PDB file of C-alpha atoms in Angstrom:
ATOM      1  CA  UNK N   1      15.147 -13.926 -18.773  1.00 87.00           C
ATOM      2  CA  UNK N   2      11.630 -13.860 -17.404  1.00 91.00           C
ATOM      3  CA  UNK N   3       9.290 -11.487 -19.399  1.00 93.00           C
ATOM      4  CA  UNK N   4       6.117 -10.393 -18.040  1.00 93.00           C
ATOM      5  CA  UNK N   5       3.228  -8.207 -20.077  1.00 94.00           C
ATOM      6  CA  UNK N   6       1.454  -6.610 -17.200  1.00 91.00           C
ATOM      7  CA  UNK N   7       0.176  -3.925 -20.013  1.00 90.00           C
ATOM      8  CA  UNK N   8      -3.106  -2.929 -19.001  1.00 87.00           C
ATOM      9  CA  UNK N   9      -3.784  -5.301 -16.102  1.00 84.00           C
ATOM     10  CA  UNK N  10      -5.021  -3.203 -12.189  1.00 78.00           C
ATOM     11  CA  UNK N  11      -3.286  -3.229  -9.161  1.00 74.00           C
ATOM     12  CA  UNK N  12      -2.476  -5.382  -7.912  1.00 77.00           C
ATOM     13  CA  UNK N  13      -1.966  -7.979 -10.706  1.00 85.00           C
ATOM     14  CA  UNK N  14       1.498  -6.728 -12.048  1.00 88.00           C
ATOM     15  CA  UNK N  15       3.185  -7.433  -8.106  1.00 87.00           C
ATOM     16  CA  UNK N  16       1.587 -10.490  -7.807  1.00 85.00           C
ATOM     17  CA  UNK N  17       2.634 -11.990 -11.509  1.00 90.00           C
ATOM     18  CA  UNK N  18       6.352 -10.052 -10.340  1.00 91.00           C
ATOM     19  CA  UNK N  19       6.143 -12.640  -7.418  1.00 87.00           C
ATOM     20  CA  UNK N  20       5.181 -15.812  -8.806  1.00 87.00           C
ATOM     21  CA  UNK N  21       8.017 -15.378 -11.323  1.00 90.00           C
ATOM     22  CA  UNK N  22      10.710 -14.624  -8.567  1.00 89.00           C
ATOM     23  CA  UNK N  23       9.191 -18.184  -6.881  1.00 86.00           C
ATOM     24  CA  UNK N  24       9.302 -19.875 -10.294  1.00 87.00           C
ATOM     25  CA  UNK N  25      13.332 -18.870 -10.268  1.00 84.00           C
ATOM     26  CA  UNK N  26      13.902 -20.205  -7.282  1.00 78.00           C
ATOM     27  CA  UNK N  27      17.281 -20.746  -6.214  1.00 73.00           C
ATOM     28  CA  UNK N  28      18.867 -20.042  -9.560  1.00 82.00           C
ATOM     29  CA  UNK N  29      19.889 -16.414 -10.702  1.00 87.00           C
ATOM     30  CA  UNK N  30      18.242 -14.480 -13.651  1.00 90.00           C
ATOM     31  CA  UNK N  31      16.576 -11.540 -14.530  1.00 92.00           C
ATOM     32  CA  UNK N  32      12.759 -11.047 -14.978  1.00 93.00           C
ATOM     33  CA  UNK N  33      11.788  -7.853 -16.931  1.00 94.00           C
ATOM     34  CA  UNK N  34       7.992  -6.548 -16.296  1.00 95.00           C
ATOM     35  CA  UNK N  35       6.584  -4.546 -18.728  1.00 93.00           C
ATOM     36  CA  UNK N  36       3.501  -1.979 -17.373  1.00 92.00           C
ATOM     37  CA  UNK N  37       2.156   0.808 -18.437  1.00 89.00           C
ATOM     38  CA  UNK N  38       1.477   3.249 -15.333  1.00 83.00           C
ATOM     39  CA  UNK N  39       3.753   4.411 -12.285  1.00 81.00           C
ATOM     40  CA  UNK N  40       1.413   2.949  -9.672  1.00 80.00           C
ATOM     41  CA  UNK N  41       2.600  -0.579 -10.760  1.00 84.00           C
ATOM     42  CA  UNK N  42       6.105   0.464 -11.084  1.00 85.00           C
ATOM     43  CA  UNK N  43       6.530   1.505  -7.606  1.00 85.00           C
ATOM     44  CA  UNK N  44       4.732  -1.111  -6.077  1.00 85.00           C
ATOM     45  CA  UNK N  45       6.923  -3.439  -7.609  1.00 90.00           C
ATOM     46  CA  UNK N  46       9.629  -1.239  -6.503  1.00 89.00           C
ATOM     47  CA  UNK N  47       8.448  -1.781  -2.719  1.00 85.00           C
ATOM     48  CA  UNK N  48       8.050  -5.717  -2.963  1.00 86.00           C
ATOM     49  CA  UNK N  49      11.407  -5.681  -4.863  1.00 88.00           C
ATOM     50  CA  UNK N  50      13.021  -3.672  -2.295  1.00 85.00           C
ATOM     51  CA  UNK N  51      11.905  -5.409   0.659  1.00 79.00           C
ATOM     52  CA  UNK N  52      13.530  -8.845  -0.958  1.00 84.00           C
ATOM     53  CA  UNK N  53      16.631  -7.288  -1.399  1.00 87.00           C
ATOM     54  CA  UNK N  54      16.751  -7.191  -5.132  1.00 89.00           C
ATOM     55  CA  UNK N  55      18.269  -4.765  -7.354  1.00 91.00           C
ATOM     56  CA  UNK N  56      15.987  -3.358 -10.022  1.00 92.00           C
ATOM     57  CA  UNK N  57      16.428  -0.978 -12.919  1.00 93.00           C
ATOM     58  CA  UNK N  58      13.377   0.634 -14.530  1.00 92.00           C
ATOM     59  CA  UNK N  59      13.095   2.256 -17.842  1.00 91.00           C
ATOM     60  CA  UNK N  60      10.464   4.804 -19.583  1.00 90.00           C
ATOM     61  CA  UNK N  61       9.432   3.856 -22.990  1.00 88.00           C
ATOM     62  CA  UNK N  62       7.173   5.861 -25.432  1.00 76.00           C
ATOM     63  CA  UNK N  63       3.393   6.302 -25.010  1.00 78.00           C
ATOM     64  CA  UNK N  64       3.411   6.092 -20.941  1.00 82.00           C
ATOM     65  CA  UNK N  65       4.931   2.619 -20.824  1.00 90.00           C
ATOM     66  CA  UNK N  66       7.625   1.060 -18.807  1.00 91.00           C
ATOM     67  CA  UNK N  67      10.309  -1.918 -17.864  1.00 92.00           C
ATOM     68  CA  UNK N  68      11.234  -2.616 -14.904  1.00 93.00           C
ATOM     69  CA  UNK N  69      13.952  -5.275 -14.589  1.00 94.00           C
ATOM     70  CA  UNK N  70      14.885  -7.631 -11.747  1.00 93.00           C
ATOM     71  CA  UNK N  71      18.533  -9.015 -11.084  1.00 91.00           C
ATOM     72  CA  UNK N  72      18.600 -11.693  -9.262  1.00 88.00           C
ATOM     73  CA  UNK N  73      22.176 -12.769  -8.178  1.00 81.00           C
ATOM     74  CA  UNK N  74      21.461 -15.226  -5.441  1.00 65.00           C
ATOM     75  CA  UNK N  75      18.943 -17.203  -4.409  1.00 56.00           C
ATOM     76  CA  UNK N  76      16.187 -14.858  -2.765  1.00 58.00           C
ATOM     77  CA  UNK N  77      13.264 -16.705  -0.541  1.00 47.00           C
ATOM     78  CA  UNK N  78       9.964 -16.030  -2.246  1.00 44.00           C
ATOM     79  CA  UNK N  79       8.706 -14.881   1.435  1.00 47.00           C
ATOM     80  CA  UNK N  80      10.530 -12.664   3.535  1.00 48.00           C
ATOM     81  CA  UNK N  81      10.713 -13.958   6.840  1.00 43.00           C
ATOM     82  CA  UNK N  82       8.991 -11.442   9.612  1.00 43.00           C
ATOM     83  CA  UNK N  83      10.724 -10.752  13.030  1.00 49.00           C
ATOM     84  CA  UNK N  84       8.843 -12.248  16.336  1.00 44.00           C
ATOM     85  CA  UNK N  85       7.001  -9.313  17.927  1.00 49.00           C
ATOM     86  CA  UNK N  86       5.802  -9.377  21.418  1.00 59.00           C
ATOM     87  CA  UNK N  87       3.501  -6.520  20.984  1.00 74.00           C
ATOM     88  CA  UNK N  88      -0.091  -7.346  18.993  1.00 86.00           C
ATOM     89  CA  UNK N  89      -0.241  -6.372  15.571  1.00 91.00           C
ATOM     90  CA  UNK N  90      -3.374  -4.351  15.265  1.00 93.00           C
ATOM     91  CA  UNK N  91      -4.780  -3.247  11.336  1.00 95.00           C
ATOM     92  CA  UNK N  92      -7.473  -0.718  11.396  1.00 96.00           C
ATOM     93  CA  UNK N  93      -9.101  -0.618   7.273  1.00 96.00           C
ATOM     94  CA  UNK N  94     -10.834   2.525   6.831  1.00 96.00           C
ATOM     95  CA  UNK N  95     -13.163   2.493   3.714  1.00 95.00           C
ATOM     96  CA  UNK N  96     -14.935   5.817   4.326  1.00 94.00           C
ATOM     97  CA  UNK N  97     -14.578   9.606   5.585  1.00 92.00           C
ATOM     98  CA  UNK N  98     -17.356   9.473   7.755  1.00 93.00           C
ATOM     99  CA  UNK N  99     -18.087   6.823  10.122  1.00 92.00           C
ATOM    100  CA  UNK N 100     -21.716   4.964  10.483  1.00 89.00           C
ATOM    101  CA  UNK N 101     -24.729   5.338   8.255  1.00 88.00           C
ATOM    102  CA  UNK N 102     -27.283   8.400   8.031  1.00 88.00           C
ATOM    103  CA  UNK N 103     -26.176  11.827   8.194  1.00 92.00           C
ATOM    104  CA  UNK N 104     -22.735  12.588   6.690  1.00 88.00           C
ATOM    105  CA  UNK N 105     -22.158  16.057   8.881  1.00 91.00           C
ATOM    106  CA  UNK N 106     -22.471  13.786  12.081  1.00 93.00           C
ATOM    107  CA  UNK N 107     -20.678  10.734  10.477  1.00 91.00           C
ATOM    108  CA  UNK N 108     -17.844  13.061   9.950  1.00 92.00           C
ATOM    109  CA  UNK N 109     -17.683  14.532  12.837  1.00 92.00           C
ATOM    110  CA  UNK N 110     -17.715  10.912  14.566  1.00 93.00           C
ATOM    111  CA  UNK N 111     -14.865   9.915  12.562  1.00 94.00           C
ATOM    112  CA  UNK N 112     -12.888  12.832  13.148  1.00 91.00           C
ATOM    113  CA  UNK N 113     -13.633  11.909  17.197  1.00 90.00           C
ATOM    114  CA  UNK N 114     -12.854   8.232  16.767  1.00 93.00           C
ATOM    115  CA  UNK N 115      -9.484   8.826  14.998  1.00 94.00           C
ATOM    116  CA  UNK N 116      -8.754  11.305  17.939  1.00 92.00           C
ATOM    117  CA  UNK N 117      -9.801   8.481  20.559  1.00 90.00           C
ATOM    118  CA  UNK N 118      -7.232   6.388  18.406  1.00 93.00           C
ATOM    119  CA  UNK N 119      -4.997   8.710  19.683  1.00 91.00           C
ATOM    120  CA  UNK N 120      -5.407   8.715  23.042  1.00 87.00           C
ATOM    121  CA  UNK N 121      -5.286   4.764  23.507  1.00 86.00           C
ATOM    122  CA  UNK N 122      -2.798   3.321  25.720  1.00 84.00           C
ATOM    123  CA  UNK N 123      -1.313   1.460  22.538  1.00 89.00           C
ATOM    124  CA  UNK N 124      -1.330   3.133  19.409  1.00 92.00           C
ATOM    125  CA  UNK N 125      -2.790   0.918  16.334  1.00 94.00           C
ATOM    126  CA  UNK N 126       0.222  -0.449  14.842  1.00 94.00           C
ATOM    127  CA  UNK N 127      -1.008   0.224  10.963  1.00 96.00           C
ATOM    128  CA  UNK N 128      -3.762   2.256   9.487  1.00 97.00           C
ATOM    129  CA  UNK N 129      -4.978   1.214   5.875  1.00 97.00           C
ATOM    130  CA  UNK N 130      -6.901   3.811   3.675  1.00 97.00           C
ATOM    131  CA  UNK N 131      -9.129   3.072   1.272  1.00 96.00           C
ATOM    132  CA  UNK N 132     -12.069   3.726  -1.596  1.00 96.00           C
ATOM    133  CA  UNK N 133     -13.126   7.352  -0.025  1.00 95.00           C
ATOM    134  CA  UNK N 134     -11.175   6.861   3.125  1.00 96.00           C
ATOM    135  CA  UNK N 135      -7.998   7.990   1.158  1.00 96.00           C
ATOM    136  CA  UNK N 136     -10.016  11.385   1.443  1.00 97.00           C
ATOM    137  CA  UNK N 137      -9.392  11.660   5.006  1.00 97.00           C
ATOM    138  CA  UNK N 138      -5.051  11.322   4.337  1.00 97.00           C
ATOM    139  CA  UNK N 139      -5.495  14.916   2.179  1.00 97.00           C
ATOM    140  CA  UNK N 140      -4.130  17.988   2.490  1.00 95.00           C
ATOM    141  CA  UNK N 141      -7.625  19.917   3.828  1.00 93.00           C
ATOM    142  CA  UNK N 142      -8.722  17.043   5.885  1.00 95.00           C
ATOM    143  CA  UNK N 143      -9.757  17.703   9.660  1.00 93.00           C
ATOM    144  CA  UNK N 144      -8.156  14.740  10.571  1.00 94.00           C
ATOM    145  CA  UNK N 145      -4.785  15.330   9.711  1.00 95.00           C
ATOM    146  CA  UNK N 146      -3.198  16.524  12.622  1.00 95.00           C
ATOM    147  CA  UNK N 147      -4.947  13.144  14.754  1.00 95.00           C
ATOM    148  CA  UNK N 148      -3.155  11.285  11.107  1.00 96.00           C
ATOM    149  CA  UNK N 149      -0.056  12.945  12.166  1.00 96.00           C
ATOM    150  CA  UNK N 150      -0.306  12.206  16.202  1.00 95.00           C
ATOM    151  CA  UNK N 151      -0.541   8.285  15.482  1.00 96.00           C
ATOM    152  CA  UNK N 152       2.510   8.765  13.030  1.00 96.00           C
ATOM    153  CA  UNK N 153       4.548   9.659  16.066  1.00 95.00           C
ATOM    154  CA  UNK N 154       3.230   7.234  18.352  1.00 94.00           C
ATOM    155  CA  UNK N 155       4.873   4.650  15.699  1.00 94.00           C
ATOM    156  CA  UNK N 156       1.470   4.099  13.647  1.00 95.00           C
ATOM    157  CA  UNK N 157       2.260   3.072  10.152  1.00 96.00           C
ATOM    158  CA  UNK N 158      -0.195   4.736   7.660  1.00 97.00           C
ATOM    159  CA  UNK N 159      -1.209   3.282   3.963  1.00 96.00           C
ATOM    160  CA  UNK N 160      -3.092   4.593   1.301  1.00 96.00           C
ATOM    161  CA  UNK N 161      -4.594   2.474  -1.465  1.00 93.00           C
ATOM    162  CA  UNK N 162      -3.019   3.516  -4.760  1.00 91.00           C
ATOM    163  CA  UNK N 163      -5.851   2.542  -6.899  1.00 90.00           C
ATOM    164  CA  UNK N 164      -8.223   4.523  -4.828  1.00 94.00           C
ATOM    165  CA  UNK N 165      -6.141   7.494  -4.855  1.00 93.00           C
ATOM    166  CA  UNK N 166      -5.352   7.540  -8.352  1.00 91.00           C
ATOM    167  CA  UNK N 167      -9.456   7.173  -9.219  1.00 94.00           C
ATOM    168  CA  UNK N 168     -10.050  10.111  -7.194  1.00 95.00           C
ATOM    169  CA  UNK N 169      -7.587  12.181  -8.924  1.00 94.00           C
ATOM    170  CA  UNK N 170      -5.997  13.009  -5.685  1.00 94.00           C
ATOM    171  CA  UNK N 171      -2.723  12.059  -5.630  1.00 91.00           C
ATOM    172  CA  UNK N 172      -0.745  15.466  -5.647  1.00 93.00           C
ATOM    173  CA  UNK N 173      -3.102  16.402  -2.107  1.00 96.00           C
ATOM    174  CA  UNK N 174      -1.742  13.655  -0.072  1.00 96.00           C
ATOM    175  CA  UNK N 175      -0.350  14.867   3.040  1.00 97.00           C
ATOM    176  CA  UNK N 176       0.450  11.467   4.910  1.00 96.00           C
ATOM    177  CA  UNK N 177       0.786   7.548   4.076  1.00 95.00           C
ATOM    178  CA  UNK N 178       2.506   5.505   2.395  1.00 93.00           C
ATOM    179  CA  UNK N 179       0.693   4.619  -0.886  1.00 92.00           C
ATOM    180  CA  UNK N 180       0.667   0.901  -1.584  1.00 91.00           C
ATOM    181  CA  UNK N 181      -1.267  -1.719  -3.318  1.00 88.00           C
ATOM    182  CA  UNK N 182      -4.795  -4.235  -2.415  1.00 88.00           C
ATOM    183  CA  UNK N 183      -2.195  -7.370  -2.695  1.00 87.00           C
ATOM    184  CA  UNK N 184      -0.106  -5.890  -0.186  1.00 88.00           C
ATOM    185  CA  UNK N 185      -3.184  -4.619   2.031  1.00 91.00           C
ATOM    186  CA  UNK N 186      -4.346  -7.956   2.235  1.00 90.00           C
ATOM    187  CA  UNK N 187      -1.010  -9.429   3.338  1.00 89.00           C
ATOM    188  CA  UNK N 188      -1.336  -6.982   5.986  1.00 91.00           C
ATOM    189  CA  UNK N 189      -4.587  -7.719   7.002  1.00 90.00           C
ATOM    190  CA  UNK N 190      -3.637 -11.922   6.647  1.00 90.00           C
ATOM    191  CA  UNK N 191      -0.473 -10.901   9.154  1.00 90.00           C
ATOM    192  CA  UNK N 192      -2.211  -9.090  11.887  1.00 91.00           C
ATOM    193  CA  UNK N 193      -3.095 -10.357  15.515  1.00 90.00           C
ATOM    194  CA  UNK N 194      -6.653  -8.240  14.726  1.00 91.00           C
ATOM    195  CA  UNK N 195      -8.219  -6.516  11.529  1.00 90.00           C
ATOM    196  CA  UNK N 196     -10.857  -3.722  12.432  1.00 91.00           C
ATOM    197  CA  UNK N 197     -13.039  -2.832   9.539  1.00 91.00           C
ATOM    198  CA  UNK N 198     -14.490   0.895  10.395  1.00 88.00           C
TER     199      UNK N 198
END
């Protein structure tokens, strides 16, 4: 068995030390137990766990700490191959809740129009990422939310940066997305056809 301390190490160290030790198994079966101590990193090791087909079992341990264990039975590729899409993968990052410099009232109010315009295209973005104080624009009170929920329709896939969300205290107020983690974010952004920055 494969242990891993990820005690006290950020997002998104603990997924990316999980993945180097399914690589270093290669084609052989084992078991690789991770050891964190928040439910951020248990999750997103959950996610990248599930995606590769591997069964897991987590456990809770005093003082706020946590195993998660991986079975592998067979051998499991280190990188899960991605279907051919015709359509352009488009990633739109969205580090703040207003858009631009100067004032914030009209920076606001631009960003509430340009996610609406998002709406309105003839091909919906195919992911929206949410970070630092973007995140505050997924919430439960934000004017953007039904423009959020329009692109969710349209087949827009929405993320949330856990780290961000769990700095700002804000995690119990999200309303929509998909809360993942900055290495995941950046395989997105690697993967995409175009990465806007807004």
């Amino acid at each position: 068995m494969i242990h891993i301390d990820a005690l006290g190490k950020p997002c998104p160290i603990p997924v990316i030390e999980t993945k180097k030790a399914i690589k270093e198994l290669g084609n052989q079966p084992g078991e690789i137990e991770v050891l964190v101590d928040n439910e951020v990193a248990l999750n997103n090791i959950e996610k990248l766990t599930s995606g590769l087909e591997i069964p897991t079992q987590r456990k809770k341990l005093a003082n706020d700490r946590f195993t998660i264990t991986l079975f592998l039975t067979e051998a499991v590729a280190a990188e899960k191959s991605v279907p051919v899409s015709q359509k352009a993968v488009t990633t739109y990052l969205i580090g703040k809740k207003h858009l631009g410099e100067g004032d914030p009232q009209l920076g606001a109010l631009l960003m509430k129009s340009y996610l609406y315009s998002l709406t309105e295209l003839s091909e919906a973005p195919t992911e929206l990422i949410f970070f630092n104080e973007g995140i505050f624009l997924t919430l439960q009170d934000s004017p953007a939310l039904p423009d959020l929920k329009t692109l969710a329709d349209k087949g827009t896939r929405i993320y949330v940066c856990g780290t961000c969300i769990d700095f700002y205290e804000k995690k119990d107020q999200l309303a929509i997305g998909e809360i993942t983690n900055m290495y995941a974010i950046s395989e997105m952004q690697q993967k995409a056809d175009k990465a806007i920055t807004v």
